[in-house]
Amino acid sequence: MSADVAVVGFAQSPVRVRDDATTSGVEMLVPIFAEVFRATGLNRRDIGFWCSGSSDYLAGRAFSFVSAVDAIGAVPPAMESHVEMDAAWALYEAWAKVLTGEAEIALAYGFGKSSGAELRRVLALQLDPYLVAPLWPDSVSVAALQARLGLEAGRWTEKDMAEVAARSRAAARSNPDAQVSGPVSGPVTAAELLARPYVAEPLRAHDCAPVGDGAAVVIIASAARARELCERPAWISGFAHQVDSGSLGARDLLAVPSAAGAAAASGGSGVRVDVAPIDVAELHAPFSHQELLLREALGLGEGVAVNPSGGALCGNPMFAAGLARIGLAARAVMSGRVSRALGHATSGPALQQNLVCVLSGEAS
């Protein structure tokens, strides 16, 4: 068993509505596979394990992920797996494969063409199939209920939410892969955003992640290979995920115990004093108020740079956005800009399931 595993490569496609991409994702995957292979000096035959994240519901057909294997190449045969959720969980499976010695190098990838369907309606299918899904409460409306609860409880204000969106858009101006960013003329202000109409009260358009298409890929390697593939690997010092009840009425929507639990299990909780502080956190928060919830659940203080990429509010390709958060956190470590970073992914309604990956510049 290998004790140390590191991220050695990351690439993502620009997030946008793409007319040239099918729901198989091949058109989005081929260029970023080539990009990450150029950066690491690897080729497809060097990959000991592949794992993808996508959704048949989003694609609209069964076993849709099989079509994506065209981007890998079906010959010679590869050891491959799939998760029906964000590819951050595919990376977790790949990490387990490397830890147990079944592969020295593994690649996780995710893709989603959200614009090919009515995303808000598709995501209603993840709700309780007996009592809730038949009512078709869309994902934005469910998030609006959560935001309203927080407002009524005094946990945040609409201005607080707008400030999250304004800061995210300003940060995204330096991210060429972002779908939405602030204007070139200068940063948008919270006051300007608050003057805009609601889409599902109390959420305005800037409070909600845009619908866009995209893909991401992360390569990890064992300690024996990582240093030869990357000058400064991003070592995975902690990796955990937990899940809360799928019933909206069975949990407190203003608490995120699965996020707090995953952070504690991975060593990523900002309230712990026995580990080095987190410098950067890439949080998968598809709604502005969810960043506020996650900051509190993870114990992230004011000194932590949150979503310097702009976050999911500026580009949220389904089934790739969570993996991209980990990849971007790893890139910050690999570049030498920070010593310790946190990547977060969420799945399910109202932050139901959460994953935390902590990355460091030094091996354990």
mmCIF file of C-alpha atoms in Angstrom:
data_model
loop_
_atom_site.group_PDB
_atom_site.id
_atom_site.type_symbol
_atom_site.label_atom_id
_atom_site.label_comp_id
_atom_site.label_asym_id
_atom_site.label_seq_id
_atom_site.Cartn_x
_atom_site.Cartn_y
_atom_site.Cartn_z
ATOM 1 C CA MET A 1 0.000 0.000 0.000
ATOM 2 C CA SER A 2 1.301 3.443 -0.954
ATOM 3 C CA ALA A 3 1.044 5.945 1.892
ATOM 4 C CA ASP A 4 1.452 9.035 -0.299
ATOM 5 C CA VAL A 5 -0.526 9.983 -3.399
ATOM 6 C CA ALA A 6 -0.274 13.300 -5.231
ATOM 7 C CA VAL A 7 -2.040 15.254 -7.919
ATOM 8 C CA VAL A 8 0.424 15.704 -10.791
ATOM 9 C CA GLY A 9 -1.797 17.089 -13.549
ATOM 10 C CA PHE A 10 -5.015 19.028 -14.093
ATOM 11 C CA ALA A 11 -6.872 20.487 -17.063
ATOM 12 C CA GLN A 12 -10.372 21.735 -17.727
ATOM 13 C CA SER A 13 -12.307 22.932 -20.730
ATOM 14 C CA PRO A 14 -13.702 26.474 -20.855
ATOM 15 C CA VAL A 15 -17.232 26.485 -19.410
ATOM 16 C CA ARG A 16 -19.817 27.728 -21.876
ATOM 17 C CA VAL A 17 -22.898 26.636 -23.780
ATOM 18 C CA ARG A 18 -21.445 24.540 -26.575
ATOM 19 C CA ASP A 19 -23.286 23.725 -29.788
ATOM 20 C CA ASP A 20 -20.373 21.608 -31.011
ATOM 21 C CA ALA A 21 -20.440 19.090 -28.142
ATOM 22 C CA THR A 22 -22.707 16.073 -27.749
ATOM 23 C CA THR A 23 -23.815 14.616 -24.431
ATOM 24 C CA SER A 24 -21.051 11.995 -24.774
ATOM 25 C CA GLY A 25 -18.515 14.678 -23.860
ATOM 26 C CA VAL A 26 -15.877 13.384 -26.289
ATOM 27 C CA GLU A 27 -15.430 16.776 -27.962
ATOM 28 C CA MET A 28 -14.705 18.381 -24.604
ATOM 29 C CA LEU A 29 -12.492 15.580 -23.293
ATOM 30 C CA VAL A 30 -10.059 14.977 -26.161
ATOM 31 C CA PRO A 31 -8.395 18.434 -25.954
ATOM 32 C CA ILE A 32 -7.960 18.382 -22.167
ATOM 33 C CA PHE A 33 -6.614 14.817 -22.201
ATOM 34 C CA ALA A 34 -4.008 16.022 -24.712
ATOM 35 C CA GLU A 35 -3.250 19.061 -22.535
ATOM 36 C CA VAL A 36 -2.676 17.102 -19.333
ATOM 37 C CA PHE A 37 -0.619 14.463 -21.130
ATOM 38 C CA ARG A 38 1.644 17.160 -22.611
ATOM 39 C CA ALA A 39 2.134 18.701 -19.170
ATOM 40 C CA THR A 40 3.059 15.404 -17.497
ATOM 41 C CA GLY A 41 4.835 13.682 -20.374
ATOM 42 C CA LEU A 42 2.437 10.758 -20.074
ATOM 43 C CA ASN A 43 0.332 8.963 -22.663
ATOM 44 C CA ARG A 44 -2.801 6.882 -22.331
ATOM 45 C CA ARG A 45 -0.838 3.626 -21.978
ATOM 46 C CA ASP A 46 0.765 4.970 -18.788
ATOM 47 C CA ILE A 47 -2.596 5.269 -17.026
ATOM 48 C CA GLY A 48 -3.221 2.252 -14.794
ATOM 49 C CA PHE A 49 -6.807 3.181 -13.885
ATOM 50 C CA TRP A 50 -9.432 5.490 -15.371
ATOM 51 C CA CYS A 51 -12.580 6.648 -13.597
ATOM 52 C CA SER A 52 -15.262 8.994 -14.906
ATOM 53 C CA GLY A 53 -18.141 10.973 -13.459
ATOM 54 C CA SER A 54 -21.259 11.841 -15.455
ATOM 55 C CA SER A 55 -24.998 11.198 -15.481
ATOM 56 C CA ASP A 56 -27.311 9.163 -17.694
ATOM 57 C CA TYR A 57 -30.190 11.395 -16.572
ATOM 58 C CA LEU A 58 -28.436 14.488 -17.889
ATOM 59 C CA ALA A 59 -27.441 12.779 -21.143
ATOM 60 C CA GLY A 60 -30.893 11.308 -21.606
ATOM 61 C CA ARG A 61 -29.810 7.760 -22.379
ATOM 62 C CA ALA A 62 -28.621 4.659 -20.539
ATOM 63 C CA PHE A 63 -24.897 3.894 -20.223
ATOM 64 C CA SER A 64 -24.042 7.253 -21.754
ATOM 65 C CA PHE A 65 -20.613 7.207 -20.097
ATOM 66 C CA VAL A 66 -19.553 4.327 -22.367
ATOM 67 C CA SER A 67 -19.507 6.733 -25.321
ATOM 68 C CA ALA A 68 -16.904 8.836 -23.510
ATOM 69 C CA VAL A 69 -14.459 5.912 -23.740
ATOM 70 C CA ASP A 70 -13.957 7.013 -27.356
ATOM 71 C CA ALA A 71 -11.913 9.874 -25.897
ATOM 72 C CA ILE A 72 -9.702 7.334 -24.102
ATOM 73 C CA GLY A 73 -9.385 4.899 -26.967
ATOM 74 C CA ALA A 74 -10.865 1.442 -26.676
ATOM 75 C CA VAL A 75 -7.706 -0.415 -27.765
ATOM 76 C CA PRO A 76 -5.655 -1.601 -25.999
ATOM 77 C CA PRO A 77 -8.131 -2.343 -23.182
ATOM 78 C CA ALA A 78 -7.964 -0.140 -20.076
ATOM 79 C CA MET A 79 -9.014 -0.686 -16.464
ATOM 80 C CA GLU A 80 -11.943 1.724 -16.222
ATOM 81 C CA SER A 81 -14.799 2.569 -13.855
ATOM 82 C CA HIS A 82 -17.565 5.154 -13.513
ATOM 83 C CA VAL A 83 -19.561 6.987 -10.856
ATOM 84 C CA GLU A 84 -23.003 8.450 -11.490
ATOM 85 C CA MET A 85 -22.155 11.763 -9.854
ATOM 86 C CA ASP A 86 -19.553 14.507 -9.853
ATOM 87 C CA ALA A 87 -16.113 13.292 -10.886
ATOM 88 C CA ALA A 88 -14.680 14.384 -7.518
ATOM 89 C CA TRP A 89 -16.051 11.035 -6.353
ATOM 90 C CA ALA A 90 -14.387 9.363 -9.337
ATOM 91 C CA LEU A 91 -11.122 10.855 -8.076
ATOM 92 C CA TYR A 92 -11.811 9.357 -4.656
ATOM 93 C CA GLU A 93 -12.171 5.900 -6.253
ATOM 94 C CA ALA A 94 -8.977 6.463 -8.252
ATOM 95 C CA TRP A 95 -7.168 7.547 -5.059
ATOM 96 C CA ALA A 96 -8.224 4.286 -3.388
ATOM 97 C CA LYS A 97 -6.835 2.318 -6.344
ATOM 98 C CA VAL A 98 -3.441 4.005 -6.026
ATOM 99 C CA LEU A 99 -3.415 3.676 -2.228
ATOM 100 C CA THR A 100 -3.960 -0.067 -2.469
ATOM 101 C CA GLY A 101 -1.256 -0.474 -5.096
ATOM 102 C CA GLU A 102 -3.585 -1.552 -7.894
ATOM 103 C CA ALA A 103 -2.331 1.343 -10.008
ATOM 104 C CA GLU A 104 0.649 3.688 -9.868
ATOM 105 C CA ILE A 105 -0.983 6.358 -12.018
ATOM 106 C CA ALA A 106 -4.719 7.024 -12.253
ATOM 107 C CA LEU A 107 -6.851 9.522 -14.116
ATOM 108 C CA ALA A 108 -10.276 10.858 -13.113
ATOM 109 C CA TYR A 109 -12.430 12.865 -15.473
ATOM 110 C CA GLY A 110 -15.915 14.315 -15.525
ATOM 111 C CA PHE A 111 -18.116 15.912 -18.146
ATOM 112 C CA GLY A 112 -21.584 17.327 -18.503
ATOM 113 C CA LYS A 113 -23.572 19.060 -21.222
ATOM 114 C CA SER A 114 -26.042 20.856 -18.986
ATOM 115 C CA SER A 115 -27.402 22.984 -21.828
ATOM 116 C CA GLY A 116 -28.766 19.904 -23.594
ATOM 117 C CA ALA A 117 -31.590 19.524 -21.071
ATOM 118 C CA GLU A 118 -33.754 21.491 -18.663
ATOM 119 C CA LEU A 119 -31.236 21.221 -15.844
ATOM 120 C CA ARG A 120 -33.503 22.557 -13.098
ATOM 121 C CA ARG A 121 -36.081 19.892 -13.993
ATOM 122 C CA VAL A 122 -33.575 17.056 -14.406
ATOM 123 C CA LEU A 123 -32.177 17.672 -10.922
ATOM 124 C CA ALA A 124 -35.656 17.222 -9.435
ATOM 125 C CA LEU A 125 -35.185 13.513 -10.175
ATOM 126 C CA GLN A 126 -32.632 13.229 -7.346
ATOM 127 C CA LEU A 127 -35.314 14.005 -4.763
ATOM 128 C CA ASP A 128 -37.431 11.534 -2.766
ATOM 129 C CA PRO A 129 -39.218 9.631 -5.562
ATOM 130 C CA TYR A 130 -42.401 9.031 -3.569
ATOM 131 C CA LEU A 131 -43.286 12.299 -1.855
ATOM 132 C CA VAL A 132 -41.148 15.103 -3.303
ATOM 133 C CA ALA A 133 -40.038 14.381 -6.883
ATOM 134 C CA PRO A 134 -43.648 14.016 -8.161
ATOM 135 C CA LEU A 135 -44.177 17.665 -7.161
ATOM 136 C CA TRP A 136 -41.243 18.678 -9.441
ATOM 137 C CA PRO A 137 -39.604 21.246 -7.150
ATOM 138 C CA ASP A 138 -36.682 22.372 -9.299
ATOM 139 C CA SER A 139 -33.149 22.761 -7.947
ATOM 140 C CA VAL A 140 -33.239 26.566 -7.849
ATOM 141 C CA SER A 141 -36.511 26.585 -5.916
ATOM 142 C CA VAL A 142 -35.129 24.115 -3.364
ATOM 143 C CA ALA A 143 -32.066 26.324 -2.925
ATOM 144 C CA ALA A 144 -34.354 29.359 -2.575
ATOM 145 C CA LEU A 145 -36.123 27.653 0.338
ATOM 146 C CA GLN A 146 -32.735 27.140 2.004
ATOM 147 C CA ALA A 147 -31.743 30.766 1.367
ATOM 148 C CA ARG A 148 -35.050 32.017 2.783
ATOM 149 C CA LEU A 149 -34.556 29.962 5.947
ATOM 150 C CA GLY A 150 -31.163 31.591 6.447
ATOM 151 C CA LEU A 151 -32.566 35.068 5.926
ATOM 152 C CA GLU A 152 -35.404 34.488 8.391
ATOM 153 C CA ALA A 153 -32.963 33.070 10.946
ATOM 154 C CA GLY A 154 -30.677 36.095 10.639
ATOM 155 C CA ARG A 155 -27.761 34.017 9.396
ATOM 156 C CA TRP A 156 -27.168 36.295 6.386
ATOM 157 C CA THR A 157 -28.735 39.110 4.402
ATOM 158 C CA GLU A 158 -29.401 39.537 0.703
ATOM 159 C CA LYS A 159 -26.504 41.997 0.722
ATOM 160 C CA ASP A 160 -24.208 39.281 2.097
ATOM 161 C CA MET A 161 -25.283 37.011 -0.751
ATOM 162 C CA ALA A 162 -24.725 39.738 -3.339
ATOM 163 C CA GLU A 163 -21.248 40.421 -1.949
ATOM 164 C CA VAL A 164 -20.329 36.761 -2.463
ATOM 165 C CA ALA A 165 -21.487 36.991 -6.085
ATOM 166 C CA ALA A 166 -19.690 40.307 -6.681
ATOM 167 C CA ARG A 167 -16.422 38.972 -5.266
ATOM 168 C CA SER A 168 -16.721 35.769 -7.315
ATOM 169 C CA ARG A 169 -17.249 37.684 -10.547
ATOM 170 C CA ALA A 170 -14.312 39.940 -9.826
ATOM 171 C CA ALA A 171 -12.074 36.916 -9.201
ATOM 172 C CA ALA A 172 -13.273 35.187 -12.389
ATOM 173 C CA ARG A 173 -11.887 38.015 -14.530
ATOM 174 C CA SER A 174 -8.473 36.321 -14.278
ATOM 175 C CA ASN A 175 -9.882 32.852 -15.048
ATOM 176 C CA PRO A 176 -10.047 32.230 -18.811
ATOM 177 C CA ASP A 177 -12.178 29.119 -18.278
ATOM 178 C CA ALA A 178 -14.954 30.935 -16.390
ATOM 179 C CA GLN A 179 -18.370 31.287 -18.020
ATOM 180 C CA VAL A 180 -19.356 34.467 -16.154
ATOM 181 C CA SER A 181 -17.134 37.244 -14.839
ATOM 182 C CA GLY A 182 -17.213 40.890 -13.894
ATOM 183 C CA PRO A 183 -17.112 43.598 -16.581
ATOM 184 C CA VAL A 184 -13.754 44.726 -17.955
ATOM 185 C CA SER A 185 -14.634 48.312 -17.034
ATOM 186 C CA GLY A 186 -14.491 47.544 -13.316
ATOM 187 C CA PRO A 187 -15.932 45.338 -10.569
ATOM 188 C CA VAL A 188 -19.681 44.971 -10.265
ATOM 189 C CA THR A 189 -20.941 46.082 -6.865
ATOM 190 C CA ALA A 190 -23.352 44.385 -4.486
ATOM 191 C CA ALA A 191 -25.672 47.395 -4.792
ATOM 192 C CA GLU A 192 -25.876 46.919 -8.566
ATOM 193 C CA LEU A 193 -26.665 43.237 -8.158
ATOM 194 C CA LEU A 194 -29.355 43.883 -5.562
ATOM 195 C CA ALA A 195 -31.211 46.108 -8.032
ATOM 196 C CA ARG A 196 -31.761 43.140 -10.352
ATOM 197 C CA PRO A 197 -34.978 41.031 -10.356
ATOM 198 C CA TYR A 198 -35.517 37.739 -8.555
ATOM 199 C CA VAL A 199 -35.559 34.418 -10.381
ATOM 200 C CA ALA A 200 -36.839 32.505 -7.328
ATOM 201 C CA GLU A 201 -37.136 34.790 -4.324
ATOM 202 C CA PRO A 202 -34.789 35.496 -2.561
ATOM 203 C CA LEU A 203 -32.406 34.312 -5.314
ATOM 204 C CA ARG A 204 -31.441 36.531 -8.217
ATOM 205 C CA ALA A 205 -29.595 35.323 -11.317
ATOM 206 C CA HIS A 206 -26.192 36.202 -9.828
ATOM 207 C CA ASP A 207 -26.983 34.037 -6.769
ATOM 208 C CA CYS A 208 -27.284 30.949 -9.000
ATOM 209 C CA ALA A 209 -24.612 29.116 -10.959
ATOM 210 C CA PRO A 210 -25.043 29.524 -14.733
ATOM 211 C CA VAL A 211 -25.972 26.592 -16.949
ATOM 212 C CA GLY A 212 -22.943 25.615 -19.023
ATOM 213 C CA ASP A 213 -21.098 22.695 -20.552
ATOM 214 C CA GLY A 214 -17.632 21.563 -19.553
ATOM 215 C CA ALA A 215 -15.202 18.838 -18.550
ATOM 216 C CA ALA A 216 -12.242 18.403 -16.212
ATOM 217 C CA VAL A 217 -9.450 15.879 -15.720
ATOM 218 C CA VAL A 218 -7.069 15.183 -12.810
ATOM 219 C CA ILE A 219 -4.109 12.781 -12.817
ATOM 220 C CA ILE A 220 -2.776 11.343 -9.561
ATOM 221 C CA ALA A 221 0.299 9.227 -8.929
ATOM 222 C CA SER A 222 1.977 7.243 -6.194
ATOM 223 C CA ALA A 223 4.994 8.612 -4.346
ATOM 224 C CA ALA A 224 7.253 6.451 -6.503
ATOM 225 C CA ARG A 225 6.113 8.245 -9.670
ATOM 226 C CA ALA A 226 4.818 11.654 -8.594
ATOM 227 C CA ARG A 227 8.138 13.514 -8.376
ATOM 228 C CA GLU A 228 9.265 12.395 -11.814
ATOM 229 C CA LEU A 229 6.012 13.632 -13.351
ATOM 230 C CA CYS A 230 5.700 16.984 -11.589
ATOM 231 C CA GLU A 231 8.295 19.377 -10.167
ATOM 232 C CA ARG A 232 6.044 20.199 -7.183
ATOM 233 C CA PRO A 233 3.278 17.588 -6.714
ATOM 234 C CA ALA A 234 0.196 18.452 -4.682
ATOM 235 C CA TRP A 235 0.168 15.709 -2.064
ATOM 236 C CA ILE A 236 -3.240 14.475 -0.900
ATOM 237 C CA SER A 237 -2.952 14.706 2.876
ATOM 238 C CA GLY A 238 -6.638 14.030 3.525
ATOM 239 C CA PHE A 239 -9.639 12.863 1.526
ATOM 240 C CA ALA A 240 -13.141 12.135 2.871
ATOM 241 C CA HIS A 241 -16.813 12.393 2.003
ATOM 242 C CA GLN A 242 -20.025 12.091 4.005
ATOM 243 C CA VAL A 243 -23.734 12.273 3.250
ATOM 244 C CA ASP A 244 -26.793 13.679 5.026
ATOM 245 C CA SER A 245 -30.399 12.533 4.740
ATOM 246 C CA GLY A 246 -31.949 12.715 1.292
ATOM 247 C CA SER A 247 -35.225 13.850 2.837
ATOM 248 C CA LEU A 248 -35.429 17.636 2.927
ATOM 249 C CA GLY A 249 -37.712 17.507 5.945
ATOM 250 C CA ALA A 250 -35.458 15.198 7.927
ATOM 251 C CA ARG A 251 -32.496 17.555 8.249
ATOM 252 C CA ASP A 252 -31.735 21.108 9.215
ATOM 253 C CA LEU A 253 -31.091 22.895 5.920
ATOM 254 C CA LEU A 254 -28.992 25.497 7.739
ATOM 255 C CA ALA A 255 -26.544 22.897 9.031
ATOM 256 C CA VAL A 256 -24.121 20.950 6.863
ATOM 257 C CA PRO A 257 -22.883 18.134 9.095
ATOM 258 C CA SER A 258 -21.607 16.088 6.149
ATOM 259 C CA ALA A 259 -19.305 18.963 5.132
ATOM 260 C CA ALA A 260 -18.077 19.485 8.689
ATOM 261 C CA GLY A 261 -17.581 15.741 9.125
ATOM 262 C CA ALA A 262 -15.687 15.341 5.859
ATOM 263 C CA ALA A 263 -13.453 18.295 6.759
ATOM 264 C CA ALA A 264 -12.695 16.855 10.180
ATOM 265 C CA ALA A 265 -11.949 13.418 8.729
ATOM 266 C CA SER A 266 -9.626 14.860 6.076
ATOM 267 C CA GLY A 267 -7.847 17.339 8.337
ATOM 268 C CA GLY A 268 -9.329 20.244 6.432
ATOM 269 C CA SER A 269 -11.324 21.869 9.211
ATOM 270 C CA GLY A 270 -10.137 25.407 9.813
ATOM 271 C CA VAL A 271 -10.990 25.158 13.504
ATOM 272 C CA ARG A 272 -8.315 22.537 14.179
ATOM 273 C CA VAL A 273 -5.053 23.790 15.664
ATOM 274 C CA ASP A 274 -2.996 20.614 15.197
ATOM 275 C CA VAL A 275 -2.598 21.049 11.426
ATOM 276 C CA ALA A 276 -1.190 23.798 9.202
ATOM 277 C CA PRO A 277 -3.716 26.422 8.118
ATOM 278 C CA ILE A 278 -5.557 26.293 4.815
ATOM 279 C CA ASP A 279 -4.321 29.020 2.453
ATOM 280 C CA VAL A 280 -6.836 28.562 -0.390
ATOM 281 C CA ALA A 281 -10.227 26.865 -0.494
ATOM 282 C CA GLU A 282 -12.068 26.082 -3.718
ATOM 283 C CA LEU A 283 -15.660 25.488 -2.609
ATOM 284 C CA HIS A 284 -18.298 23.942 -4.842
ATOM 285 C CA ALA A 285 -21.138 26.304 -3.910
ATOM 286 C CA PRO A 286 -23.685 26.551 -6.757
ATOM 287 C CA PHE A 287 -25.626 29.258 -4.874
ATOM 288 C CA SER A 288 -24.249 32.346 -3.130
ATOM 289 C CA HIS A 289 -25.681 31.546 0.298
ATOM 290 C CA GLN A 290 -24.175 28.050 0.151
ATOM 291 C CA GLU A 291 -20.678 29.532 0.206
ATOM 292 C CA LEU A 292 -21.622 31.217 3.484
ATOM 293 C CA LEU A 293 -22.878 27.902 4.881
ATOM 294 C CA LEU A 294 -19.759 26.042 3.773
ATOM 295 C CA ARG A 295 -17.380 28.651 5.176
ATOM 296 C CA GLU A 296 -18.959 28.156 8.582
ATOM 297 C CA ALA A 297 -19.190 24.362 8.366
ATOM 298 C CA LEU A 298 -15.532 24.074 7.354
ATOM 299 C CA GLY A 299 -14.357 26.648 9.876
ATOM 300 C CA LEU A 300 -12.679 28.828 7.238
ATOM 301 C CA GLY A 301 -11.566 32.155 8.636
ATOM 302 C CA GLU A 302 -11.071 35.507 6.947
ATOM 303 C CA GLY A 303 -7.463 34.664 6.131
ATOM 304 C CA VAL A 304 -8.467 31.906 3.707
ATOM 305 C CA ALA A 305 -8.743 32.880 0.037
ATOM 306 C CA VAL A 306 -12.069 31.346 -1.024
ATOM 307 C CA ASN A 307 -12.742 30.623 -4.704
ATOM 308 C CA PRO A 308 -10.005 32.735 -6.299
ATOM 309 C CA SER A 309 -11.108 31.140 -9.586
ATOM 310 C CA GLY A 310 -14.599 32.612 -9.265
ATOM 311 C CA GLY A 311 -16.045 29.305 -8.111
ATOM 312 C CA ALA A 312 -19.164 27.542 -9.298
ATOM 313 C CA LEU A 313 -21.081 30.840 -9.429
ATOM 314 C CA CYS A 314 -18.966 31.689 -12.477
ATOM 315 C CA GLY A 315 -18.972 28.244 -14.114
ATOM 316 C CA ASN A 316 -20.680 25.081 -12.935
ATOM 317 C CA PRO A 317 -20.453 22.260 -15.494
ATOM 318 C CA MET A 318 -22.461 19.427 -13.984
ATOM 319 C CA PHE A 319 -20.374 16.409 -12.922
ATOM 320 C CA ALA A 320 -17.091 18.252 -13.562
ATOM 321 C CA ALA A 321 -17.323 21.344 -11.318
ATOM 322 C CA GLY A 322 -16.420 19.501 -8.099
ATOM 323 C CA LEU A 323 -13.412 17.803 -9.704
ATOM 324 C CA ALA A 324 -12.360 21.182 -11.087
ATOM 325 C CA ARG A 325 -12.408 22.643 -7.562
ATOM 326 C CA ILE A 326 -9.891 19.978 -6.476
ATOM 327 C CA GLY A 327 -7.839 20.484 -9.627
ATOM 328 C CA LEU A 328 -7.690 24.242 -9.108
ATOM 329 C CA ALA A 329 -6.705 23.794 -5.453
ATOM 330 C CA ALA A 330 -3.981 21.376 -6.562
ATOM 331 C CA ARG A 331 -2.793 23.839 -9.212
ATOM 332 C CA ALA A 332 -2.345 26.504 -6.526
ATOM 333 C CA VAL A 333 -0.076 24.113 -4.599
ATOM 334 C CA MET A 334 1.793 22.834 -7.671
ATOM 335 C CA SER A 335 2.537 26.409 -8.756
ATOM 336 C CA GLY A 336 4.113 27.171 -5.380
ATOM 337 C CA ARG A 337 1.638 29.973 -4.639
ATOM 338 C CA VAL A 338 0.355 28.254 -1.494
ATOM 339 C CA SER A 339 1.469 25.527 0.899
ATOM 340 C CA ARG A 340 -1.911 23.990 1.716
ATOM 341 C CA ALA A 341 -5.213 24.077 -0.149
ATOM 342 C CA LEU A 342 -8.663 22.556 0.132
ATOM 343 C CA GLY A 343 -10.884 21.338 -2.687
ATOM 344 C CA HIS A 344 -14.563 20.717 -2.015
ATOM 345 C CA ALA A 345 -17.380 19.094 -3.995
ATOM 346 C CA THR A 346 -21.078 18.719 -3.304
ATOM 347 C CA SER A 347 -23.843 16.537 -4.678
ATOM 348 C CA GLY A 348 -27.570 16.281 -4.072
ATOM 349 C CA PRO A 349 -30.100 18.956 -3.089
ATOM 350 C CA ALA A 350 -29.202 21.757 -0.670
ATOM 351 C CA LEU A 351 -25.628 20.528 0.046
ATOM 352 C CA GLN A 352 -26.773 17.007 0.925
ATOM 353 C CA GLN A 353 -23.475 15.214 0.246
ATOM 354 C CA ASN A 354 -20.026 16.742 0.612
ATOM 355 C CA LEU A 355 -16.443 15.754 -0.192
ATOM 356 C CA VAL A 356 -13.249 17.421 1.015
ATOM 357 C CA CYS A 357 -9.747 16.905 -0.379
ATOM 358 C CA VAL A 358 -6.793 18.549 1.354
ATOM 359 C CA LEU A 359 -3.608 19.102 -0.650
ATOM 360 C CA SER A 360 -0.135 20.023 0.598
ATOM 361 C CA GLY A 361 3.197 20.951 -0.895
ATOM 362 C CA GLU A 362 4.977 18.385 1.256
ATOM 363 C CA ALA A 363 4.393 14.646 1.482
ATOM 364 C CA SER A 364 3.302 13.234 4.837
#
